Short mmCIF file of C-alpha atoms in Angstrom, two decimals:
data_model
loop_
_atom_site.label_atom_id
_atom_site.label_comp_id
_atom_site.label_asym_id
_atom_site.label_seq_id
_atom_site.Cartn_x
_atom_site.Cartn_y
_atom_site.Cartn_z
CA MET A 1 0.00 -0.07 -0.07
CA ASN A 2 1.18 3.37 -0.72
CA GLN A 3 2.83 4.88 2.33
CA THR A 4 1.50 8.34 1.80
CA LEU A 5 -2.06 7.06 2.09
CA CYS A 6 -1.40 5.49 5.53
CA ARG A 7 -3.37 7.07 8.44
CA ARG A 8 -3.08 7.50 12.03
CA SER A 9 -5.76 8.42 14.50
CA GLY A 10 -5.23 11.49 17.01
CA ARG A 11 -4.26 15.11 16.44
CA ASN A 12 -1.10 16.31 14.54
CA ALA A 13 0.86 19.31 15.92
CA MET A 14 1.01 21.88 13.31
CA LEU A 15 4.05 23.83 11.97
CA PRO A 16 3.72 27.44 11.07
CA GLY A 17 2.36 27.60 7.46
CA THR A 18 1.04 23.99 7.24
CA SER A 19 -2.67 22.59 7.28
CA THR A 20 -3.94 19.09 7.18
CA SER A 21 -7.30 17.54 7.66
CA ALA A 22 -8.69 16.36 11.03
CA THR A 23 -7.10 12.86 10.48
CA ALA A 24 -3.44 13.26 10.27
CA LEU A 25 -2.07 12.07 6.77
CA ASP A 26 1.55 11.72 5.62
CA SER A 27 0.88 14.38 3.06
CA ALA A 28 -0.10 17.96 3.59
CA THR A 29 -0.43 21.51 2.17
CA ARG A 30 2.06 24.03 3.20
CA ASP A 31 1.60 27.71 2.94
CA ARG A 32 5.09 28.70 3.70
CA THR A 33 8.32 27.25 2.48
CA ARG A 34 10.41 25.85 5.34
CA VAL A 35 14.25 25.04 5.03
CA LEU A 36 16.34 23.17 7.50
CA LEU A 37 20.15 23.70 7.32
CA LEU A 38 22.19 21.03 8.62
CA PHE A 39 25.98 21.73 9.19
CA SER A 40 28.29 19.40 10.72
CA LEU A 41 30.77 20.75 13.51
CA SER A 42 34.34 19.70 13.78
CA GLY A 43 35.69 18.32 16.90
CA ARG A 44 33.61 16.50 19.51
CA LEU A 45 30.91 17.85 21.61
CA ARG A 46 29.98 15.19 24.22
CA PRO A 47 26.55 15.08 25.47
CA ARG A 48 25.64 16.41 28.67
CA ASP A 49 22.50 16.32 30.97
CA THR A 50 20.37 19.29 30.23
CA ALA A 51 16.74 20.25 30.67
CA LEU A 52 16.13 19.93 26.96
CA GLY A 53 15.46 16.21 27.30
CA ALA A 54 15.52 14.06 24.24
CA LEU A 55 15.38 15.09 20.49
CA VAL A 56 11.96 13.29 20.32
CA ASP A 57 10.64 15.67 22.73
CA ARG A 58 11.55 18.70 20.65
CA TYR A 59 9.52 18.04 17.51
CA ASP A 60 6.29 16.38 16.44
CA TYR A 61 7.03 12.89 14.93
CA GLY A 62 3.46 11.59 14.77
CA ARG A 63 3.31 7.91 14.20
CA PHE A 64 7.17 7.66 13.98
CA ALA A 65 7.32 8.71 17.71
CA SER A 66 7.16 5.09 18.85
CA HIS A 67 9.99 3.95 17.09
CA LEU A 68 12.10 6.79 18.33
CA MET A 69 11.08 6.35 21.85
CA THR A 70 12.58 2.86 21.71
CA SER A 71 15.84 4.38 20.14
CA GLN A 72 16.41 7.35 22.42
CA ASP A 73 19.91 6.06 23.57
CA VAL A 74 21.06 5.95 19.79
CA LEU A 75 19.70 9.33 18.84
CA PRO A 76 21.19 12.49 18.78
CA VAL A 77 20.92 14.64 21.94
CA PRO A 78 20.04 18.41 21.91
CA VAL A 79 22.45 20.66 23.83
CA LEU A 80 20.82 23.94 22.51
CA ASP A 81 17.49 24.85 21.36
CA GLU A 82 16.47 28.48 20.92
CA GLN A 83 13.75 30.38 19.16
CA VAL A 84 15.41 33.33 17.60
CA ALA A 85 14.00 36.43 16.20
CA PRO A 86 14.42 36.20 12.39
CA ARG A 87 15.92 39.60 12.10
CA ARG A 88 19.00 38.84 14.25
CA LEU A 89 20.03 36.39 11.34
CA ARG A 90 22.21 38.05 8.77
CA LEU A 91 23.66 36.46 5.56
CA PRO A 92 26.77 37.85 3.96
CA HIS A 93 25.05 38.88 0.74
CA GLY A 94 21.58 39.75 2.05
CA ASP A 95 18.52 37.65 2.05
CA HIS A 96 17.97 37.53 -1.66
CA GLY A 97 14.29 38.90 -1.14
CA LEU A 98 13.43 36.12 1.19
CA GLY A 99 12.14 37.45 4.45
CA LEU A 100 11.99 34.96 7.37
CA ALA A 101 9.08 34.24 9.36
CA SER A 102 10.41 31.97 12.08
CA LEU A 103 13.84 31.03 13.09
CA ARG A 104 14.88 28.12 15.29
CA ILE A 105 18.56 27.07 16.15
CA LEU A 106 19.53 23.63 17.66
CA VAL A 107 22.75 22.06 18.34
CA VAL A 108 22.43 18.21 18.71
CA THR A 109 25.15 15.55 19.35
CA THR A 110 25.46 11.91 19.01
CA PRO A 111 26.53 9.62 21.86
CA ARG A 112 29.97 9.63 20.12
CA GLY A 113 30.11 13.46 20.28
CA ASP A 114 29.72 14.11 16.60
CA ALA A 115 27.65 17.64 16.67
CA THR A 116 25.58 19.12 13.98
CA LEU A 117 24.10 22.60 13.72
CA VAL A 118 20.39 22.79 12.88
CA VAL A 119 18.93 25.96 11.59
CA ASP A 120 15.16 25.57 11.11
CA CYS A 121 13.77 28.43 8.82
CA ALA A 122 10.24 29.29 7.64
CA PHE A 123 9.90 32.20 5.18
CA ALA A 124 7.28 34.99 5.41
CA GLY A 125 6.14 35.23 1.78
CA GLU A 126 6.16 33.44 -1.50
CA THR A 127 9.45 31.83 -2.75
CA THR A 128 10.76 31.33 -6.20
CA ALA A 129 12.97 28.60 -7.24
CA GLY A 130 15.61 31.15 -8.21
CA ASP A 131 15.55 33.21 -5.16
CA LEU A 132 15.56 30.05 -3.15
CA ALA A 133 18.68 28.62 -4.97
CA ALA A 134 20.54 31.80 -4.39
CA TRP A 135 19.64 31.84 -0.62
CA LEU A 136 20.63 28.22 -0.32
CA ALA A 137 23.95 28.89 -2.09
CA THR A 138 24.83 31.78 0.37
CA THR A 139 24.09 29.61 3.40
CA CYS A 140 26.17 26.87 2.13
CA PHE A 141 29.14 28.36 0.43
CA ASP A 142 29.53 31.38 2.64
CA ARG A 143 28.25 29.73 5.93
CA GLU A 144 31.27 30.99 7.95
CA ARG A 145 30.09 34.61 7.44
CA ILE A 146 26.62 34.00 8.50
CA GLU A 147 26.00 36.44 11.70
CA LEU A 148 23.80 36.46 14.64
CA ASP A 149 23.39 39.89 16.26
CA ASP A 150 26.40 41.17 14.12
CA ARG A 151 28.60 38.43 15.34
CA PRO A 152 29.60 35.21 13.54
CA LEU A 153 26.86 32.62 14.31
CA LEU A 154 29.18 30.04 15.90
CA THR A 155 30.59 32.66 18.18
CA ALA A 156 27.19 33.64 19.49
CA LEU A 157 26.42 30.14 20.05
CA THR A 158 29.48 29.36 21.94
CA GLU A 159 28.36 31.50 24.69
CA HIS A 160 24.98 29.49 25.17
CA LEU A 161 27.18 26.26 25.19
CA GLY A 162 29.15 27.46 28.35
CA GLY A 163 32.25 28.71 26.49
CA ARG A 164 32.69 25.36 24.40
CA PRO A 165 34.46 26.40 21.12
CA LEU A 166 32.65 25.52 17.94
CA ALA A 167 33.89 25.15 14.28
CA LEU A 168 32.00 24.36 11.07
CA GLY A 169 32.89 20.83 9.48
CA GLN A 170 33.02 20.23 5.85
CA ASN A 171 29.42 18.55 5.59
CA VAL A 172 26.27 20.39 4.69
CA HIS A 173 22.78 19.29 3.92
CA GLN A 174 19.76 21.54 3.31
CA LEU A 175 16.25 20.19 3.45
CA VAL A 176 13.78 22.14 1.48
CA PHE A 177 9.97 21.88 2.12
CA PRO A 178 8.30 24.14 -0.41
CA GLY A 179 5.11 25.79 0.15
CA GLY A 180 2.51 28.15 -1.39
CA ARG A 181 2.90 28.75 -4.95
CA LEU A 182 6.06 26.89 -5.39
CA GLN A 183 4.68 23.59 -3.69
CA ARG A 184 1.79 23.79 -6.06
CA GLU A 185 3.77 24.27 -8.96
CA LEU A 186 6.33 21.54 -8.10
CA LEU A 187 3.13 19.05 -7.66
CA SER A 188 1.26 20.11 -10.74
CA ALA A 189 3.74 21.15 -13.32
CA ASP A 190 4.75 18.77 -16.28
CA GLU A 191 7.97 16.62 -16.12
CA ALA A 192 9.95 19.33 -18.07
CA ARG A 193 8.96 22.17 -15.87
CA LYS A 194 9.25 20.19 -12.75
CA ALA A 195 12.89 19.02 -13.73
CA ILE A 196 13.83 22.69 -14.27
CA LEU A 197 12.70 23.73 -10.82
CA LEU A 198 14.14 20.95 -8.94
CA ASN A 199 17.44 21.01 -10.85
CA GLU A 200 17.64 24.68 -9.87
CA ILE A 201 16.96 24.09 -6.21
CA VAL A 202 19.09 20.91 -5.68
CA TYR A 203 22.28 22.35 -7.40
CA ARG A 204 21.57 25.78 -5.88
CA GLY A 205 21.56 27.59 -9.18
CA ARG A 206 25.14 26.42 -10.20
CA MET A 207 24.00 23.68 -12.77
CA PRO A 208 21.86 25.16 -15.56
CA TRP A 209 19.32 22.72 -16.90
CA ASN A 210 19.04 22.19 -20.67
CA PRO A 211 15.97 19.66 -21.38
CA ALA A 212 17.43 19.11 -25.01
CA THR A 213 20.55 17.47 -23.49
CA PRO A 214 20.47 13.66 -23.05
CA TYR A 215 19.49 12.39 -19.49
CA ASP A 216 22.50 12.01 -17.15
CA ALA A 217 21.67 10.09 -14.06
CA SER A 218 25.03 11.39 -12.55
CA LEU A 219 23.90 14.89 -12.83
CA ALA A 220 19.93 14.65 -12.47
CA PRO A 221 18.45 14.84 -9.02
CA HIS A 222 17.12 11.64 -7.48
CA LEU A 223 13.36 11.96 -7.96
CA ARG A 224 10.41 10.12 -6.61
CA ASN A 225 6.82 11.44 -7.48
CA HIS A 226 4.07 9.83 -5.35
CA GLY A 227 1.33 11.93 -6.92
CA VAL A 228 0.55 14.16 -4.07
CA THR A 229 4.32 14.38 -2.86
CA VAL A 230 7.53 14.91 -4.60
CA SER A 231 11.17 13.91 -3.25
CA ALA A 232 14.18 15.01 -5.06
CA LEU A 233 17.78 15.02 -3.64
CA GLY A 234 21.17 15.48 -4.44
CA ARG A 235 24.39 15.43 -2.23
CA GLY A 236 23.87 18.76 -0.59
CA VAL A 237 20.08 19.57 -0.96
CA SER A 238 16.84 17.66 -0.76
CA VAL A 239 13.48 19.01 -1.93
CA GLN A 240 10.44 17.39 -0.18
CA ALA A 241 7.31 18.68 -1.32
CA GLY A 242 3.75 17.71 -0.03
CA TRP A 243 4.83 16.06 3.20
CA ALA A 244 3.12 16.46 6.55
CA PRO A 245 4.95 18.06 9.38
CA HIS A 246 5.71 14.89 11.21
CA VAL A 247 7.18 13.45 8.04
CA GLU A 248 9.27 16.56 7.58
CA ASN A 249 10.71 16.13 11.17
CA GLY A 250 11.38 12.36 10.57
CA LEU A 251 13.27 13.23 7.37
CA MET A 252 15.18 15.88 9.38
CA LEU A 253 16.25 13.45 11.92
CA VAL A 254 17.26 10.98 9.16
CA ALA A 255 19.43 13.42 7.48
CA ILE A 256 20.91 14.53 10.67
CA GLY A 257 22.13 11.01 11.30
CA MET A 258 23.54 10.72 7.96
CA ILE A 259 25.55 13.97 8.22
CA SER A 260 26.81 12.83 11.63
CA ALA A 261 27.70 9.52 10.09
CA LEU A 262 29.66 11.25 7.17
CA ALA A 263 31.52 13.38 9.76
CA ALA A 264 32.48 10.43 11.75
CA LEU A 265 33.60 8.56 8.58
CA GLN A 266 35.84 11.57 7.85
CA ARG A 267 37.35 11.73 11.18
CA THR A 268 37.95 7.93 11.31
CA ARG A 269 39.73 8.09 7.84
CA LEU A 270 42.17 10.82 9.23
CA ALA A 271 42.69 9.11 12.40
CA ALA A 272 43.61 5.92 10.48
CA PHE A 273 46.19 7.74 8.60
CA ALA A 274 47.52 9.46 11.57
CA THR A 275 47.60 5.85 13.33
CA MET A 276 49.48 4.63 10.26
CA LYS A 277 52.13 7.37 10.26
CA ALA A 278 52.52 7.05 14.11
CA ASN A 279 53.50 3.29 13.54
CA GLU A 280 55.67 4.06 10.59
CA GLN A 281 57.77 6.93 12.17
CA ALA A 282 58.26 5.40 15.50
CA LEU A 283 61.83 4.85 16.03
CA THR A 284 62.81 3.04 19.30
CA ASP A 285 64.65 0.05 20.59
CA SER A 286 63.27 0.03 23.84
CA PRO A 287 60.91 -2.77 24.54
CA THR A 288 59.10 -0.70 26.96
CA GLU A 289 58.67 2.15 24.66
CA ILE A 290 57.59 -0.21 21.93
CA ARG A 291 55.00 -1.69 24.19
CA SER A 292 53.66 1.77 25.03
CA LEU A 293 53.46 2.52 21.44
CA ILE A 294 51.58 -0.70 20.51
CA SER A 295 49.25 0.05 23.54
CA ARG A 296 48.55 3.71 22.06
CA LEU A 297 47.93 2.21 18.70
CA SER A 298 45.74 -0.44 19.82
CA ALA A 299 43.74 2.07 21.90
CA GLY A 300 43.42 4.30 18.68
CA VAL A 301 42.23 1.56 16.65
CA ASN A 302 39.63 0.57 19.41
CA GLU A 303 38.25 3.96 19.23
CA LEU A 304 38.09 3.87 15.25
CA GLN A 305 36.04 0.73 15.49
CA LEU A 306 33.73 2.22 17.99
CA ASP A 307 33.22 5.23 15.74
CA LEU A 308 32.48 2.88 12.91
CA ALA A 309 30.09 0.96 14.80
CA PHE A 310 28.13 3.51 16.85
CA GLY A 311 28.97 6.81 14.80
CA VAL A 312 28.21 5.47 11.46
CA GLU A 313 26.56 2.02 11.17
CA ALA A 314 23.94 3.02 13.68
CA TYR A 315 22.68 5.65 11.49
CA VAL A 316 22.97 4.11 7.87
CA ASP A 317 20.10 1.49 8.16
CA SER A 318 16.29 1.75 8.72
CA LEU A 319 16.21 0.38 12.07
CA LEU A 320 15.49 3.64 13.78
CA ILE A 321 12.33 4.42 11.55
CA PRO A 322 11.56 1.22 9.93
CA GLU A 323 8.89 3.09 7.65
CA MET A 324 8.86 3.12 3.94
CA VAL A 325 8.99 6.90 3.52
CA MET A 326 11.90 7.19 5.96
CA GLU A 327 13.65 4.30 4.22
CA ALA A 328 13.35 5.48 0.80
CA PHE A 329 14.87 9.02 1.68
CA GLN A 330 17.53 7.38 3.74
CA SER A 331 18.50 4.87 1.04
CA SER A 332 18.69 7.74 -1.48
CA LEU A 333 20.53 9.96 0.65
CA ARG A 334 22.97 7.19 1.76
CA ASP A 335 23.84 6.50 -1.77
CA ALA A 336 24.20 10.11 -2.82
CA LEU A 337 26.55 10.83 0.09
CA GLY A 338 28.47 7.65 -0.93
CA ILE A 339 28.48 6.30 2.83
CA ARG A 340 28.25 2.62 2.26
CA ASP A 341 31.29 2.52 -0.05
CA SER A 342 33.08 4.80 2.40
CA LEU A 343 32.23 2.71 5.37
CA GLU A 344 33.27 -0.34 3.71
CA ASN A 345 36.72 1.16 2.79
CA SER A 346 37.17 2.46 6.21
CA ALA A 347 36.48 -0.72 7.97
CA ARG A 348 39.05 -2.42 5.63
CA MET A 349 41.64 0.16 6.59
CA VAL A 350 40.82 -0.22 10.26
CA GLU A 351 40.99 -4.11 9.98
CA ARG A 352 44.37 -4.00 8.28
CA LEU A 353 45.79 -1.47 11.07
CA THR A 354 44.69 -4.06 13.35
CA SER A 355 46.54 -6.72 11.68
CA VAL A 356 49.76 -4.50 11.32
CA ILE A 357 49.54 -3.64 15.07
CA SER A 358 48.98 -7.38 15.87
CA ALA A 359 51.88 -8.44 13.64
CA ARG A 360 54.19 -5.65 15.43
CA SER A 361 53.17 -7.10 18.70
CA ALA A 362 53.87 -10.56 17.64
CA ALA A 363 57.13 -9.62 16.07
CA LEU A 364 58.02 -7.88 19.38
CA ASP A 365 57.09 -10.90 21.52
CA ALA A 366 59.36 -13.12 19.17
CA GLU A 367 62.30 -10.61 19.39
CA LEU A 368 61.97 -10.38 23.29
CA ALA A 369 61.54 -14.42 23.50
CA GLU A 370 64.74 -14.57 21.11
CA ARG A 371 66.39 -12.08 23.46
CA ASP A 372 65.47 -13.98 26.61
CA ASP A 373 66.59 -17.24 25.15
CA ARG A 374 70.12 -15.59 24.22
CA ARG A 375 70.32 -14.02 27.73
CA ASP A 376 69.67 -17.59 29.19
CA ARG A 377 72.15 -19.34 26.78
CA THR A 378 74.71 -16.68 27.99
CA VAL A 379 74.05 -16.98 31.52
CA SER A 380 74.16 -20.91 31.28
CA GLY A 381 77.51 -20.67 29.46
CA LEU A 382 78.86 -18.28 32.07
CA VAL A 383 77.88 -20.51 34.85
CA ALA A 384 79.43 -23.57 33.10
CA ALA A 385 82.39 -21.78 32.38
CA ALA A 386 82.68 -20.59 35.76
CA THR A 387 82.20 -24.12 37.14
CA LEU A 388 84.62 -25.42 34.75
CA ILE A 389 87.22 -22.71 35.79
CA ALA A 390 86.52 -23.14 39.54
CA LEU A 391 86.60 -26.78 39.72
CA PRO A 392 90.26 -27.66 38.78
CA PRO A 393 91.60 -25.03 41.32
CA THR A 394 89.33 -26.32 43.82
CA LEU A 395 90.84 -29.73 43.41
CA LEU A 396 94.29 -28.50 43.46
CA LEU A 397 93.62 -26.35 46.62
CA ALA A 398 92.13 -29.57 48.23
CA PHE A 399 95.35 -31.50 47.23
CA PHE A 400 97.74 -28.89 48.64
CA GLY A 401 95.71 -28.53 51.74
CA VAL A 402 96.02 -32.15 52.88
CA ASN A 403 98.95 -33.35 54.95
CA GLY A 404 100.12 -35.80 52.39
CA THR A 405 103.65 -37.04 51.79
CA ASN A 406 103.58 -35.64 48.21
CA VAL A 407 103.28 -32.01 49.48
CA ASP A 408 106.47 -30.26 50.54
CA ASP A 409 106.06 -27.34 52.65
CA HIS A 410 109.20 -25.70 51.40
CA ARG A 411 108.08 -25.97 47.58
CA SER A 412 105.82 -23.36 45.96
CA ILE A 413 102.47 -24.48 44.66
CA LEU A 414 103.59 -23.09 41.34
CA ASP A 415 106.50 -25.45 41.02
CA LEU A 416 105.51 -27.56 37.92
CA ARG A 417 108.45 -29.96 38.16
CA ALA A 418 107.30 -31.21 41.39
CA TYR A 419 103.42 -30.75 41.08
CA GLY A 420 103.10 -31.03 37.15
CA THR A 421 101.33 -34.49 37.46
CA ALA A 422 98.78 -33.06 40.05
CA TYR A 423 98.01 -30.06 37.69
CA ALA A 424 97.66 -32.37 34.70
CA LEU A 425 95.24 -34.55 36.76
CA ALA A 426 93.16 -31.70 37.64
CA TRP A 427 92.88 -29.90 34.40
CA LEU A 428 93.00 -32.47 31.62
CA PRO A 429 89.49 -33.86 32.15
CA PHE A 430 87.97 -30.68 31.80
CA VAL A 431 89.81 -29.65 28.62
CA ILE A 432 88.73 -33.00 27.08
CA LEU A 433 85.17 -32.26 28.18
CA VAL A 434 85.27 -28.75 26.43
CA LEU A 435 86.74 -30.14 23.29
CA ILE A 436 84.25 -33.01 23.06
CA GLY A 437 81.31 -30.32 23.56
CA TYR A 438 82.68 -27.98 20.95
CA VAL A 439 82.83 -30.79 18.31
CA LEU A 440 79.24 -31.98 19.20
CA LEU A 441 78.05 -28.50 18.87
CA ARG A 442 79.66 -27.91 15.49
CA ARG A 443 78.03 -31.06 14.34
CA ILE A 444 74.62 -29.97 15.41
CA SER A 445 74.99 -26.41 13.64
CA THR A 446 76.32 -27.88 10.48
CA ARG A 447 73.98 -30.92 10.05
CA SER A 448 72.39 -30.83 6.82
CA GLY A 449 68.50 -30.41 6.54
CA SER A 450 65.63 -28.00 6.93
CA LEU A 451 63.41 -26.97 9.62
CA LEU A 452 60.65 -26.96 7.28
CA PRO A 453 59.66 -30.26 5.44
CA ALA A 454 60.27 -30.29 1.63
CA PRO A 455 57.27 -29.92 -0.62
CA ASP A 456 55.70 -33.40 -1.79
CA ASP A 457 56.25 -33.44 -5.48
CA ASP A 458 54.16 -36.75 -5.63
CA ALA A 459 51.11 -35.18 -4.21
CA VAL A 460 47.78 -36.19 -5.79
CA PRO A 461 46.55 -33.58 -8.43
CA VAL A 462 43.23 -31.76 -7.70
CA PRO A 463 40.69 -32.94 -10.10
CA PRO A 464 39.07 -30.19 -12.26
CA PRO A 465 35.61 -28.82 -11.03
CA ARG A 466 32.60 -30.14 -12.42
CA SER A 467 29.76 -28.47 -14.25
CA PRO A 468 26.35 -28.08 -12.96
CA SER A 469 25.14 -31.12 -15.06
CA GLY A 470 27.85 -33.46 -13.32
CA SER A 471 30.01 -33.74 -16.34
CA ARG A 472 33.81 -32.66 -16.41
CA ARG A 473 34.78 -29.41 -18.13
CA PRO A 474 36.95 -30.09 -21.31
#
């Protein structure tokens, strides 16, 4: 059944400029154009306990609320939510003739600390595709110059966040919900006119549309037309016409998750390269320092794996809002952003980093084991040598210490003519033992053969694979 025809009982909270029937539908008529600007923020902004509650409490999500209530621990958390007078927001190149009727600014952050700035705008009058495209271009490409109360926007927001410094990241997505005449034109225009309007908005007026040129799927916006709704999106702009407010809010939540996931992917990729460089540039011969390096690298890789799992994978599937409308938008936006391929590549990079660190740890353990073995052999050799050296003098001292008739008190113990036989009897057996040991060790070290068995050339060949019918291939 078409998702846009599903109904739910109850009353639907209204946003400015929207109207629906008494029974809440997924489609609705909007009088004013609404635009949501989503800007990723660099660095990490850890969630904290505030009186704002959960994000599901800040907007009306209609029939999607039950899904979100069970996933609150995964959802981004609002750390700032303010209604702002529209006149306080100033763009670097003016408002392009589009006055704001309402302005709401939020900062939300995921449990992993990936923050997103949300600017929720509704325009006061009618909007044209050309003016809207220029307004979107300004708020995207000159976003660092957006001001609030004659100060940079992030500088003004920093004070509300307790002095935490903020900086804009690389990722931007703008959700456009057309209203008034623009919505009616998008829903009722023929395909050629609709393509021109959507192309201008999605590409922010930077990609002229020529209907005479062949269709190029890589340039054309991804389009879905449900009759009473239109969805078109590119990498940076999505146009969603004809949806009810609770659907718009659900789409906003999906887009926030995708922008956060993309920011986490980029941070993970940079951290993976930094870990690789730290591994390559580490120069040390101290086992303690090497173990410390491996420990740091392993901790860094563990953080990368957590980022991929809970900062990316948690937001790229339809588990949060398992509904057809959300799934279609999420799938299209995920493909437009290229998150799936980037996630797979980053996961392989982290996996190989883990293998490299494990190999380095194994090499260190082998080197330490070999060093311990050499040390043990050296100590054993020294003990054996000391024993060999100490035993003959001990025997000689015992011989000279007895009151035997062969010992003359008037002769020196170094008189070899008198005591040569005693010296020979004391040293000769040990000299012979050393020679025998040396010969045996030489035989062991020079013995022919390999530590690994030679390959078996007489192994039975593997038969060729069989075809599905059971006959052998020629």
